[in-house]
PDB file of C-alpha atoms in Angstrom:
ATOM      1  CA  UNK J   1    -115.023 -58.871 -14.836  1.00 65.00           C
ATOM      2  CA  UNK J   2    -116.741 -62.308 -13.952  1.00 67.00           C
ATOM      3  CA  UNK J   3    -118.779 -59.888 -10.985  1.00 69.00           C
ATOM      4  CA  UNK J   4    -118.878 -56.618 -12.184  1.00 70.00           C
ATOM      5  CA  UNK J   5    -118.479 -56.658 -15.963  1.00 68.00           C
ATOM      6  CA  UNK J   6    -122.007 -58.267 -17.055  1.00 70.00           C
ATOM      7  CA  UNK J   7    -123.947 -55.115 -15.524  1.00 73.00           C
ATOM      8  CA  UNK J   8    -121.904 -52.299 -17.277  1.00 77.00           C
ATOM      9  CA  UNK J   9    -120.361 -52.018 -13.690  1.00 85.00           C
ATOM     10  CA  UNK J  10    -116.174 -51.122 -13.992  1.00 89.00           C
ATOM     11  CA  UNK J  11    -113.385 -51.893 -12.426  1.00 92.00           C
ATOM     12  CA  UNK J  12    -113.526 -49.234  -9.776  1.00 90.00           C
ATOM     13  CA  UNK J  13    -116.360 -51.379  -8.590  1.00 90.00           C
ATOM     14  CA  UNK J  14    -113.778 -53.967  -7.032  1.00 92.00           C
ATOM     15  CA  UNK J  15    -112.300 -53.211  -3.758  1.00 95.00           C
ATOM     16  CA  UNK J  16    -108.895 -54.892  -3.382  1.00 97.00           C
ATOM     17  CA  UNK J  17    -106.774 -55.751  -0.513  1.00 97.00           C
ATOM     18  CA  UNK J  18    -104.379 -58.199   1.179  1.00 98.00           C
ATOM     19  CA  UNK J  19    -105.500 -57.652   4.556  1.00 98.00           C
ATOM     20  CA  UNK J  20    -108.424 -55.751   6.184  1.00 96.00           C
ATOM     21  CA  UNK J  21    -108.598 -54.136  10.383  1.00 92.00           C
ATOM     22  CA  UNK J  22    -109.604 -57.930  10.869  1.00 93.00           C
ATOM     23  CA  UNK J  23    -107.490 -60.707  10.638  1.00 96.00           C
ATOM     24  CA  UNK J  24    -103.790 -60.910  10.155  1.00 98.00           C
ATOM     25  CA  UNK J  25    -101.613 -58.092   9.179  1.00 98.00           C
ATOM     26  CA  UNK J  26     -99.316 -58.233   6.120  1.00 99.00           C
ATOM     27  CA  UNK J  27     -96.969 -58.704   8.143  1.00 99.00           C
ATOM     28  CA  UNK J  28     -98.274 -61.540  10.300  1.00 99.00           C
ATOM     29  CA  UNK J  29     -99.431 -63.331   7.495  1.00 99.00           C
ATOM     30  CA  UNK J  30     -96.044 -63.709   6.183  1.00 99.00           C
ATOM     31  CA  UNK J  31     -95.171 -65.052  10.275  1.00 99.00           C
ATOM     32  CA  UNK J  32     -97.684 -67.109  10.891  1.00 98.00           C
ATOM     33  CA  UNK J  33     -99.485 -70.304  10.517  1.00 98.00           C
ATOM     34  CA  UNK J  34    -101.562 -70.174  13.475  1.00 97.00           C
ATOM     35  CA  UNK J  35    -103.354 -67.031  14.948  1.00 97.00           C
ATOM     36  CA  UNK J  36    -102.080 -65.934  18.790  1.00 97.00           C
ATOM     37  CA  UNK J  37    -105.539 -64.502  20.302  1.00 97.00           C
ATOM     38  CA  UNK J  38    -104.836 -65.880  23.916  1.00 96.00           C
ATOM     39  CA  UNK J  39    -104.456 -61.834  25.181  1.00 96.00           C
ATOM     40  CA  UNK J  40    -107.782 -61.271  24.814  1.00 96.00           C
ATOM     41  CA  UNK J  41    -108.779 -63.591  27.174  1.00 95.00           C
ATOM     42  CA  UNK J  42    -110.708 -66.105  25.466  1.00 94.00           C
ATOM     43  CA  UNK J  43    -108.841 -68.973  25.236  1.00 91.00           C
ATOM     44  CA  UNK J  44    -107.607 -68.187  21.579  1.00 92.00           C
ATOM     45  CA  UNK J  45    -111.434 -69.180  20.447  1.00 94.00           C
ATOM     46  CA  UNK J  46    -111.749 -65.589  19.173  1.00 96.00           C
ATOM     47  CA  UNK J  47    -111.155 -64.611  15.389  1.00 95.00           C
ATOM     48  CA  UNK J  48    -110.725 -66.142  12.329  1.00 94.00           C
ATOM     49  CA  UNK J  49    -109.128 -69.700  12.392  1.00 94.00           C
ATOM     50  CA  UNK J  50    -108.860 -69.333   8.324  1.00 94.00           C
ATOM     51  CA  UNK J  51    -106.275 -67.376   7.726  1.00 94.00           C
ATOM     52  CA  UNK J  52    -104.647 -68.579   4.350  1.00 96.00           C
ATOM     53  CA  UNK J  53    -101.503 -67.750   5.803  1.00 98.00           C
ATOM     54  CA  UNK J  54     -97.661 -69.137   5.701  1.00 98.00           C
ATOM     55  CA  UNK J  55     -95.286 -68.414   7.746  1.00 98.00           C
ATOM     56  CA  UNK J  56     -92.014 -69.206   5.335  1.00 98.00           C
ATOM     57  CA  UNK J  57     -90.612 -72.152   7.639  1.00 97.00           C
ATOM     58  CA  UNK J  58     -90.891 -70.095  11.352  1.00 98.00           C
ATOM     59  CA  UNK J  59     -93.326 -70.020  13.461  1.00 98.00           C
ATOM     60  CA  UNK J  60     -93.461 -66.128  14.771  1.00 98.00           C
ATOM     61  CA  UNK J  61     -90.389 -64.110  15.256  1.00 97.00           C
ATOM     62  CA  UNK J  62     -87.016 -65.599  14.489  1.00 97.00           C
ATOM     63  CA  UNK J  63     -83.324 -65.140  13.602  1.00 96.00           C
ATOM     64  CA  UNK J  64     -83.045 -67.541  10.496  1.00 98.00           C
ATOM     65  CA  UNK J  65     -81.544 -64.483   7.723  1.00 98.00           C
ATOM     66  CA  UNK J  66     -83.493 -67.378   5.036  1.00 98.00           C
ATOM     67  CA  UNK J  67     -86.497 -67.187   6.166  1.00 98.00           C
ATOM     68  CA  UNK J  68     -86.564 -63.686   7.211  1.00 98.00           C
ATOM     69  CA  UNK J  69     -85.526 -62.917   3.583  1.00 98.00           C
ATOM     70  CA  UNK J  70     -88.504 -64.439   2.340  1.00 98.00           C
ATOM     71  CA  UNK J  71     -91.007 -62.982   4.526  1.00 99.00           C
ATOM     72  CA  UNK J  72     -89.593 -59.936   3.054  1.00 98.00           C
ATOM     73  CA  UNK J  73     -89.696 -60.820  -0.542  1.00 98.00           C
ATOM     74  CA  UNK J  74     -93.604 -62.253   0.360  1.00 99.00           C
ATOM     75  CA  UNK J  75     -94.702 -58.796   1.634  1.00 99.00           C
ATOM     76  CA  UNK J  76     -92.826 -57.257  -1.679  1.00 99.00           C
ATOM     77  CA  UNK J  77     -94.823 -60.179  -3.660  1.00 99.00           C
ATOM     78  CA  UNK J  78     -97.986 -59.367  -2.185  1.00 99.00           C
ATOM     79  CA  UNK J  79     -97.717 -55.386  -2.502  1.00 99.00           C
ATOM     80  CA  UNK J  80     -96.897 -55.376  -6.223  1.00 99.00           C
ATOM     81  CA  UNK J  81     -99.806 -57.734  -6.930  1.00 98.00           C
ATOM     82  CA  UNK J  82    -101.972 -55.368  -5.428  1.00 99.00           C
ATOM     83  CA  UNK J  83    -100.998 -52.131  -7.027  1.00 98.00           C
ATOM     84  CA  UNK J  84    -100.870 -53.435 -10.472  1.00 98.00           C
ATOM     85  CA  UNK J  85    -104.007 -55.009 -10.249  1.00 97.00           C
ATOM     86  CA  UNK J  86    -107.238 -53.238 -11.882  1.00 95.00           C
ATOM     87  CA  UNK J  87    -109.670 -51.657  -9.326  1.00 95.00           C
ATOM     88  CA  UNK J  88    -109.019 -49.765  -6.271  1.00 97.00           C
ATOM     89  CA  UNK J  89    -106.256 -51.031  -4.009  1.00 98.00           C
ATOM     90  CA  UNK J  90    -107.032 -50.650  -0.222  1.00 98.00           C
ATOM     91  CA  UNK J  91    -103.889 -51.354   2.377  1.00 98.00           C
ATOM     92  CA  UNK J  92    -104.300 -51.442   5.420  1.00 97.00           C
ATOM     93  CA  UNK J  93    -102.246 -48.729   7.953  1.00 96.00           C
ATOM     94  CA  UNK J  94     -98.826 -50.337   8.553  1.00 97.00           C
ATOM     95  CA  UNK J  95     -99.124 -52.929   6.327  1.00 98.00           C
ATOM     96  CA  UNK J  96     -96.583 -50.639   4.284  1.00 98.00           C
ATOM     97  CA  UNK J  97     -93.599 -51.241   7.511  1.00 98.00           C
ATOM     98  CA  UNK J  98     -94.197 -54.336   8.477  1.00 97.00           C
ATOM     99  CA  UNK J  99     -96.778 -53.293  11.664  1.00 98.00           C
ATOM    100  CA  UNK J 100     -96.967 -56.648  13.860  1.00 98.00           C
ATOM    101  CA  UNK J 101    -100.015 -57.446  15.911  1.00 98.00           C
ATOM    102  CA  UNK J 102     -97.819 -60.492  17.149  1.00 97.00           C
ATOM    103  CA  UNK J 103    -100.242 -63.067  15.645  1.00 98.00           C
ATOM    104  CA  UNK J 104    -103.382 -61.578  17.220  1.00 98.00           C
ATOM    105  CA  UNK J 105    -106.011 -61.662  14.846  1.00 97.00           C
ATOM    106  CA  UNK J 106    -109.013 -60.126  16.298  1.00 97.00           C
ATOM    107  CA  UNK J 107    -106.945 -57.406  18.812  1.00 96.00           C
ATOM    108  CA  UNK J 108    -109.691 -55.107  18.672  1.00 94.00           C
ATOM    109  CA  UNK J 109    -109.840 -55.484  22.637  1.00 95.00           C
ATOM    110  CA  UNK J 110    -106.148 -54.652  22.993  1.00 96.00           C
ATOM    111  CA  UNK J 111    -105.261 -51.008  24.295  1.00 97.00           C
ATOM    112  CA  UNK J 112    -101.248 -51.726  24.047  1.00 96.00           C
ATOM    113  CA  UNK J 113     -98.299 -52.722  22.132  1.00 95.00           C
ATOM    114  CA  UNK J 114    -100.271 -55.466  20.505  1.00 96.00           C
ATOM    115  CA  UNK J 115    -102.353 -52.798  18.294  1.00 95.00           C
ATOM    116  CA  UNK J 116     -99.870 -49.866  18.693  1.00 95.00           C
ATOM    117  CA  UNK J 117     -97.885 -48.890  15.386  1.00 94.00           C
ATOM    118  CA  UNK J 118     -94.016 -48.683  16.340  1.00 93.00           C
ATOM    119  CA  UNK J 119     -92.555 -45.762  15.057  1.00 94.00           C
ATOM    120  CA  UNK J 120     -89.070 -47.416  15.357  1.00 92.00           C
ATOM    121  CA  UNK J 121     -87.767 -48.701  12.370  1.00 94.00           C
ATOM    122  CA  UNK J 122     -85.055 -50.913  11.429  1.00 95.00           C
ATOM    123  CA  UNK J 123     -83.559 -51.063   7.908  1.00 96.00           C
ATOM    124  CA  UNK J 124     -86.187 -53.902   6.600  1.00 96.00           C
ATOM    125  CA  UNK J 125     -88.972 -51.661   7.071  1.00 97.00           C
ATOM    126  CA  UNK J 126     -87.564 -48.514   5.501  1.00 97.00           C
ATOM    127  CA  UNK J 127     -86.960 -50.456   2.905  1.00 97.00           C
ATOM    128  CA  UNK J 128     -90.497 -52.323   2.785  1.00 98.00           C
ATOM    129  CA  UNK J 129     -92.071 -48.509   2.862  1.00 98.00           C
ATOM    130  CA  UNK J 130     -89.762 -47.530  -0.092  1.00 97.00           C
ATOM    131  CA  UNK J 131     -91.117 -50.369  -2.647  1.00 98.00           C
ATOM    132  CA  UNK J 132     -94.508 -49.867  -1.437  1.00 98.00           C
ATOM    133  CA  UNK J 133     -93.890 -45.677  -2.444  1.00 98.00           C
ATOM    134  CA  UNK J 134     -92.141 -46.900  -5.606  1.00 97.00           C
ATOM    135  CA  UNK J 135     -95.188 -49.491  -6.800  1.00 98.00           C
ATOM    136  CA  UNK J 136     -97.620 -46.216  -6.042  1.00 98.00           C
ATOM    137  CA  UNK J 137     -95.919 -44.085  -7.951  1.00 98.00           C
ATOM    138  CA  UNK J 138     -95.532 -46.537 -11.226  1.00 98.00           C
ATOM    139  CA  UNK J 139     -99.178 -47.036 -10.344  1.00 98.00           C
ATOM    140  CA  UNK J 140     -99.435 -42.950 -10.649  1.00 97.00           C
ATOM    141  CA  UNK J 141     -98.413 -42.676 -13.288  1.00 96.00           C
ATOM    142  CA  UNK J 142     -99.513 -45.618 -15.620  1.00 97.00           C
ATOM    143  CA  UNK J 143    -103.158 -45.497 -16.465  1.00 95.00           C
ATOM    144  CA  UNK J 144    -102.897 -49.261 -18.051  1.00 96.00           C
ATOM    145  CA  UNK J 145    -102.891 -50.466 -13.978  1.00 97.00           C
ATOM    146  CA  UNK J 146    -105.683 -48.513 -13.437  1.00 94.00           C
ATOM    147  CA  UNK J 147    -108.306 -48.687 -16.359  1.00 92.00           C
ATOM    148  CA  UNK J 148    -112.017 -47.419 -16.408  1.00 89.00           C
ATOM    149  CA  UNK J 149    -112.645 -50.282 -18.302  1.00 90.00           C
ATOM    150  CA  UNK J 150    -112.251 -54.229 -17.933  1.00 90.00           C
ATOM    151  CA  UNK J 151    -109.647 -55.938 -20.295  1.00 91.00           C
ATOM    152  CA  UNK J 152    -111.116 -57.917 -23.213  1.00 89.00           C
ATOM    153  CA  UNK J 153    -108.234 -60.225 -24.099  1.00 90.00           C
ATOM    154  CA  UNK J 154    -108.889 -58.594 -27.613  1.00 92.00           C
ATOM    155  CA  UNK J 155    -106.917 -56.886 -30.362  1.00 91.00           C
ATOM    156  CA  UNK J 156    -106.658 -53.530 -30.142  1.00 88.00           C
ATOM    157  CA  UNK J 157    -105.579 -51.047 -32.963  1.00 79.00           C
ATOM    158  CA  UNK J 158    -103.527 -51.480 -36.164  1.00 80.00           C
ATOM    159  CA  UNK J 159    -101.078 -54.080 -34.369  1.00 80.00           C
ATOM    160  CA  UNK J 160    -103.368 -56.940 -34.092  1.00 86.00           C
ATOM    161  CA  UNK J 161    -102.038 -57.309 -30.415  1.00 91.00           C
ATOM    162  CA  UNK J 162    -104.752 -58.120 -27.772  1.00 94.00           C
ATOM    163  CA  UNK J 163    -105.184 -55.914 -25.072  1.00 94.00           C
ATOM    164  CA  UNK J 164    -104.556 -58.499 -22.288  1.00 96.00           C
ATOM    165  CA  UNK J 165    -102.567 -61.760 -23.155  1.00 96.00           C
ATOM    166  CA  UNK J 166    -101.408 -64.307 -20.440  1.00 96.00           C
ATOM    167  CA  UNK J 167     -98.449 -65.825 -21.208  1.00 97.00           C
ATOM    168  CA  UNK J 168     -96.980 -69.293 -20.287  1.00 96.00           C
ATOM    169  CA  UNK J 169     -93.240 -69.432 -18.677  1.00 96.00           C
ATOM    170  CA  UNK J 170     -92.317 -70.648 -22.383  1.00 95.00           C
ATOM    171  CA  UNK J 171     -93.918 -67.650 -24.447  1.00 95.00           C
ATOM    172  CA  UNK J 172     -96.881 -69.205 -25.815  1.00 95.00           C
ATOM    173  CA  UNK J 173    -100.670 -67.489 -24.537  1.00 96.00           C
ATOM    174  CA  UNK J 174    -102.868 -70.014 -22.334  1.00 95.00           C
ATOM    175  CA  UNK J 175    -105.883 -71.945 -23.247  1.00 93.00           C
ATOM    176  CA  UNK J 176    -108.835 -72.078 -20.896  1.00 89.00           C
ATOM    177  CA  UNK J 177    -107.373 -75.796 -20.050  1.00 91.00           C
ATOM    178  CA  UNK J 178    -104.327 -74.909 -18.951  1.00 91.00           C
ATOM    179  CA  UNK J 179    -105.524 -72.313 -16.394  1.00 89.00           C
ATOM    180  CA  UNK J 180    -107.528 -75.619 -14.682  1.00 88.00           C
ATOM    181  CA  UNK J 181    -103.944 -77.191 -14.172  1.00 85.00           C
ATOM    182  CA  UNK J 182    -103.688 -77.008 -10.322  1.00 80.00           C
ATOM    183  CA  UNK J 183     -99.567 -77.519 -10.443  1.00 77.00           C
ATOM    184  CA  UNK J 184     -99.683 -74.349 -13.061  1.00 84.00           C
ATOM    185  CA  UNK J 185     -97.395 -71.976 -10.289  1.00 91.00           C
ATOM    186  CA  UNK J 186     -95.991 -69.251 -13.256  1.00 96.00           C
ATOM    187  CA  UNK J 187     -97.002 -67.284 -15.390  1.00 96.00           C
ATOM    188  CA  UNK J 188     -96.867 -63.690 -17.481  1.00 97.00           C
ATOM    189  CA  UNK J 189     -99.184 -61.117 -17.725  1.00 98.00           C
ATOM    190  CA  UNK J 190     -98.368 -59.326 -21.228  1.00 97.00           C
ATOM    191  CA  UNK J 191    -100.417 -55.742 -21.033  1.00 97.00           C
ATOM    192  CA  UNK J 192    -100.706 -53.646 -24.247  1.00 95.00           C
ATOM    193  CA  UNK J 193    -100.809 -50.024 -23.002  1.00 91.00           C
ATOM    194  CA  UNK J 194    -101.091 -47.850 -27.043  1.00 88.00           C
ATOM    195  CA  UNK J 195    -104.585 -48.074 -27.415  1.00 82.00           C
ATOM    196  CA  UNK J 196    -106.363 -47.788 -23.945  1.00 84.00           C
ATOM    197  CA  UNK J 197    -110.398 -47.157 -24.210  1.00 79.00           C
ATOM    198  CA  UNK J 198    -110.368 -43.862 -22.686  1.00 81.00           C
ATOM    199  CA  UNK J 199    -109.180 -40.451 -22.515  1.00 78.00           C
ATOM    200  CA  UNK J 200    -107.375 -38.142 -20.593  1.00 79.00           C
ATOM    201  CA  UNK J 201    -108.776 -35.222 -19.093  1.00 78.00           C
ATOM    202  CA  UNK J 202    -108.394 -33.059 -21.961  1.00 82.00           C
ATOM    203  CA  UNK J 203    -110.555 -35.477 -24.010  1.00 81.00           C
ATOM    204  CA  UNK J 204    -107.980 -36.771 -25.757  1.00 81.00           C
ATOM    205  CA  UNK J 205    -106.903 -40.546 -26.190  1.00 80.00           C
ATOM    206  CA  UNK J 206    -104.807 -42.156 -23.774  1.00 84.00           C
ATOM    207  CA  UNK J 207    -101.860 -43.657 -24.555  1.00 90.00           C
ATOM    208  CA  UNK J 208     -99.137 -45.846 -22.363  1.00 93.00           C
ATOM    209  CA  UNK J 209     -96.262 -48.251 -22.032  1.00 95.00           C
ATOM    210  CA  UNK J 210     -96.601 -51.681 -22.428  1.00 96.00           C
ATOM    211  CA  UNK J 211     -95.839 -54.319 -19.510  1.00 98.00           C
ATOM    212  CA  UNK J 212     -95.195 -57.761 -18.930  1.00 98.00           C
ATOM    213  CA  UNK J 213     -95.618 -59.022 -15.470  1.00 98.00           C
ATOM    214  CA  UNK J 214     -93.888 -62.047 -14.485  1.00 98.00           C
ATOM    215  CA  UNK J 215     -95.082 -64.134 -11.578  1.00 98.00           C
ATOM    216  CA  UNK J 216     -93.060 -67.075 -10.273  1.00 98.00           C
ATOM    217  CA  UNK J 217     -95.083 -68.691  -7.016  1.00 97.00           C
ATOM    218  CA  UNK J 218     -93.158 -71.870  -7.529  1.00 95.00           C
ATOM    219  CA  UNK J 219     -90.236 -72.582  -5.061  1.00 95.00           C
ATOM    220  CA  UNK J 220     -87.370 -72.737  -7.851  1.00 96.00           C
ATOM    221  CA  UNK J 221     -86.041 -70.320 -10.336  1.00 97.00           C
ATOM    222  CA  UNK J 222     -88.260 -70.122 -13.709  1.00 96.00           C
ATOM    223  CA  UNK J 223     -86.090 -69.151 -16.606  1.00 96.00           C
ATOM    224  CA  UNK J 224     -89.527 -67.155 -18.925  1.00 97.00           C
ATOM    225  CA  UNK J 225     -89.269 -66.664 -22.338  1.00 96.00           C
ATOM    226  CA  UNK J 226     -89.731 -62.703 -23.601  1.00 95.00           C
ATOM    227  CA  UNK J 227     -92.367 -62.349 -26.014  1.00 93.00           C
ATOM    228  CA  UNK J 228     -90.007 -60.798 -29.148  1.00 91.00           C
ATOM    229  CA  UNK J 229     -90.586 -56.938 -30.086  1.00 91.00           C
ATOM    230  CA  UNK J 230     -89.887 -55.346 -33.374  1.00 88.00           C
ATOM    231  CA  UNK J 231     -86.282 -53.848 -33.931  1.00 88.00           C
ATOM    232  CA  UNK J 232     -85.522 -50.890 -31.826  1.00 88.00           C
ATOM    233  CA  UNK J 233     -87.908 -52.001 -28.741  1.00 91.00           C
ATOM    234  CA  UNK J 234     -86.028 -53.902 -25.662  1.00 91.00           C
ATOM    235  CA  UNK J 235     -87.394 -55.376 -22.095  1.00 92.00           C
ATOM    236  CA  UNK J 236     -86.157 -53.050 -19.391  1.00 92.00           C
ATOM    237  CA  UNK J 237     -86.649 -54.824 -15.553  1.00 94.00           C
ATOM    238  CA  UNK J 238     -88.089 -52.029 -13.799  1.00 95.00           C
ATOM    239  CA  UNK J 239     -88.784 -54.176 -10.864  1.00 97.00           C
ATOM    240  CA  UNK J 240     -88.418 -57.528  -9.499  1.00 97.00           C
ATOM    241  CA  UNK J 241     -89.008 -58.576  -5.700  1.00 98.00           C
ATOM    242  CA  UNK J 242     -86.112 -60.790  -5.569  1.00 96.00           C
ATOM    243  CA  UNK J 243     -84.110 -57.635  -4.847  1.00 94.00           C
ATOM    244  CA  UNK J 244     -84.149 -56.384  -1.216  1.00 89.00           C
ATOM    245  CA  UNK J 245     -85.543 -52.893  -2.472  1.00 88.00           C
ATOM    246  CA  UNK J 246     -86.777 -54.164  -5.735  1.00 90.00           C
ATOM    247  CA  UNK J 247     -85.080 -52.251  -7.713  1.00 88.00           C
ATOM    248  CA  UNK J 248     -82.818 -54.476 -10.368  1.00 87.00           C
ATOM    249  CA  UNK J 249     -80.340 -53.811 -12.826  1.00 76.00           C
ATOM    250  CA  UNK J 250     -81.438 -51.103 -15.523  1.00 68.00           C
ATOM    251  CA  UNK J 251     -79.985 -52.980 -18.611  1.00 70.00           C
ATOM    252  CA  UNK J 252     -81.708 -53.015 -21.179  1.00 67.00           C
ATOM    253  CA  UNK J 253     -82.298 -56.580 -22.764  1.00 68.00           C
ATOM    254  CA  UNK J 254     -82.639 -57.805 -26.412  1.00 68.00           C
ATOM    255  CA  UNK J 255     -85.814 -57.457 -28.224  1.00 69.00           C
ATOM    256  CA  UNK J 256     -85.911 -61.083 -27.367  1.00 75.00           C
ATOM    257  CA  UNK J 257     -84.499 -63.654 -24.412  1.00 88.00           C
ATOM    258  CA  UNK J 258     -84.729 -65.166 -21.783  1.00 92.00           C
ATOM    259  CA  UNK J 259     -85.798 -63.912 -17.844  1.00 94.00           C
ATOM    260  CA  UNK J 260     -84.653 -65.696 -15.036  1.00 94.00           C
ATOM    261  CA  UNK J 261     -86.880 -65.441 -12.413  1.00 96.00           C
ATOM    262  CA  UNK J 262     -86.277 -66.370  -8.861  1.00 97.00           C
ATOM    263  CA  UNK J 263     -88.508 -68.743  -6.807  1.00 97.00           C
ATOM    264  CA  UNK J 264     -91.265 -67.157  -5.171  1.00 98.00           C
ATOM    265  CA  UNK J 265     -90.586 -63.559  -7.172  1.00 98.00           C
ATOM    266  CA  UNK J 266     -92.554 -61.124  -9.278  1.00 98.00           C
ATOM    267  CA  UNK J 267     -91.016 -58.581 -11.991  1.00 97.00           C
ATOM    268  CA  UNK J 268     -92.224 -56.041 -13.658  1.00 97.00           C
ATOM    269  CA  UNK J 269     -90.567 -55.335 -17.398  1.00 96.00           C
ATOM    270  CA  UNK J 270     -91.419 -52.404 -19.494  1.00 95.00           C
ATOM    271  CA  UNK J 271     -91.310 -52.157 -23.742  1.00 94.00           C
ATOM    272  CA  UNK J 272     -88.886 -49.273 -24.665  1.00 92.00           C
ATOM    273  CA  UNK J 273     -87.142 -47.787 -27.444  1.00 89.00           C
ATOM    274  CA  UNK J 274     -83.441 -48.897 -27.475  1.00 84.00           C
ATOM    275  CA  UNK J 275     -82.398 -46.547 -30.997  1.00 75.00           C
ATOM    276  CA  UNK J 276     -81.175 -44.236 -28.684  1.00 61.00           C
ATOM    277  CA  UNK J 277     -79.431 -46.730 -26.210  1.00 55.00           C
TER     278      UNK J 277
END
């Protein structure tokens, strides 16, 4: 909004992405700290040396089932950020298996298994291609993550609830001070999908389900309070990247709790009706 909202411009204006044919792959910048350009025959000087990358406690390829795990969860982490983010989501080819250019960050020189996709599987990335298909399709078919128009952090209809509302690990909305805290690693994103400002092709308005994102970058579990619904509404998980596939338990919870939210994780809960549970 900051770029594109002061000159009527939308969000389809923004171009998002995780990674682009330059630089690291998703994949690599889950497995690496340090690029590995010395194939191309310059002495590694080549490419980026910025990568803003972390390679979850190995350097490149390795065994450890820990920090494979999280390289896995990381890739899940960074894929549902992108697809529930407003604008248009660009991935890069691959990115959805795990494609490996072995470090190499500039391997537009290399005619080989550096820049070849592998079309042989293992379990990991069938599964990493399944979440990516299942965050497309919620993204399919919920207009709220893909709005013509910027959120306000406004009311909206009879309710009095703002369209946007970012939520602190303990319930309560931010100030503006608390999003300069530098140690601030969690937080909610609370999205109000009954009133959006537009309409379906038909011309007539749309209307959605409600979300609450939970992000947890912080290393340890973060136990975040619910924001409470009216009687007959409940929290349903309908995704959270702790799971291999992330696909969690259906149960429904109580118009009000608690979510426990592993380190390093992102869920995805949804506002429905429980009369009928």
């Amino acid at each position: 909004h900051d770029l594109f909202g002061t000159n009527d411009r939308g969000p389809i204006a923004s171009v998002n992405f995780i990674t682009a044919h330059d630089g690291f792959t998703l994949n690599d910048l889950v497995s690496y700290n340090e690029k590995r350009n010395e194939a191309n025959g310059e002495e590694s000087r080549d490419g980026n040396d910025k990568n803003v990358s972390w390679n979850c406690g190995a350097e490149g390829p390795t065994e450890d089932p820990q920090v494979s795990e999280l390289r896995e969860r990381q890739k899940r982490n960074f894929l549902a950020t992108l697809l529930v983010s407003q604008g248009v989501p660009m991935i890069t080819a691959g990115d959805e298996v795990g494609r490996t250019q072995k470090g190499n960050n500039n391997a537009y020189c290399q005619d080989n298994d550096i820049n070849w996709h592998d079309w042989y599987w293992d379990d990991a990335r069938w599964a990493l291609l399944n979440f990516t298909k299942k965050m497309i399709r919620m993204r399919t078919e919920h207009p709220i993550f893909r709005r013509r128009d910027f959120f306000l952090g406004v009311p909206v209809g009879d309710s009095g609830r703002k369209d946007v509302a970012w939520l602190k690990p303990d319930g309560h909305e931010m100030t503006p001070e608390e999003w300069e805290k530098e140690f601030a690693r969690s937080l909610g994103m609370w999205l109000y999908g009954d009133h959006l400002p537009e309409n379906d092709w038909r011309g007539r308005p749309l209307h959605d389900d409600s979300f609450l994102v939970l992000f947890n970058a912080h290393h340890d579990t973060i136990e975040f309070t619910l924001p409470p619904l009216p009687e007959g509404w409940g929290w349903r998980t309908d995704v959270d990247t702790s799971f291999n596939d992330g696909n969690p338990s259906p149960e429904v919870a109580k118009p009000q709790g608690k979510y426990p939210l592993q380190g390093r994780s992102l869920a995805i809960l949804r506002e429905i009706s429980t009369r009928d549970e």
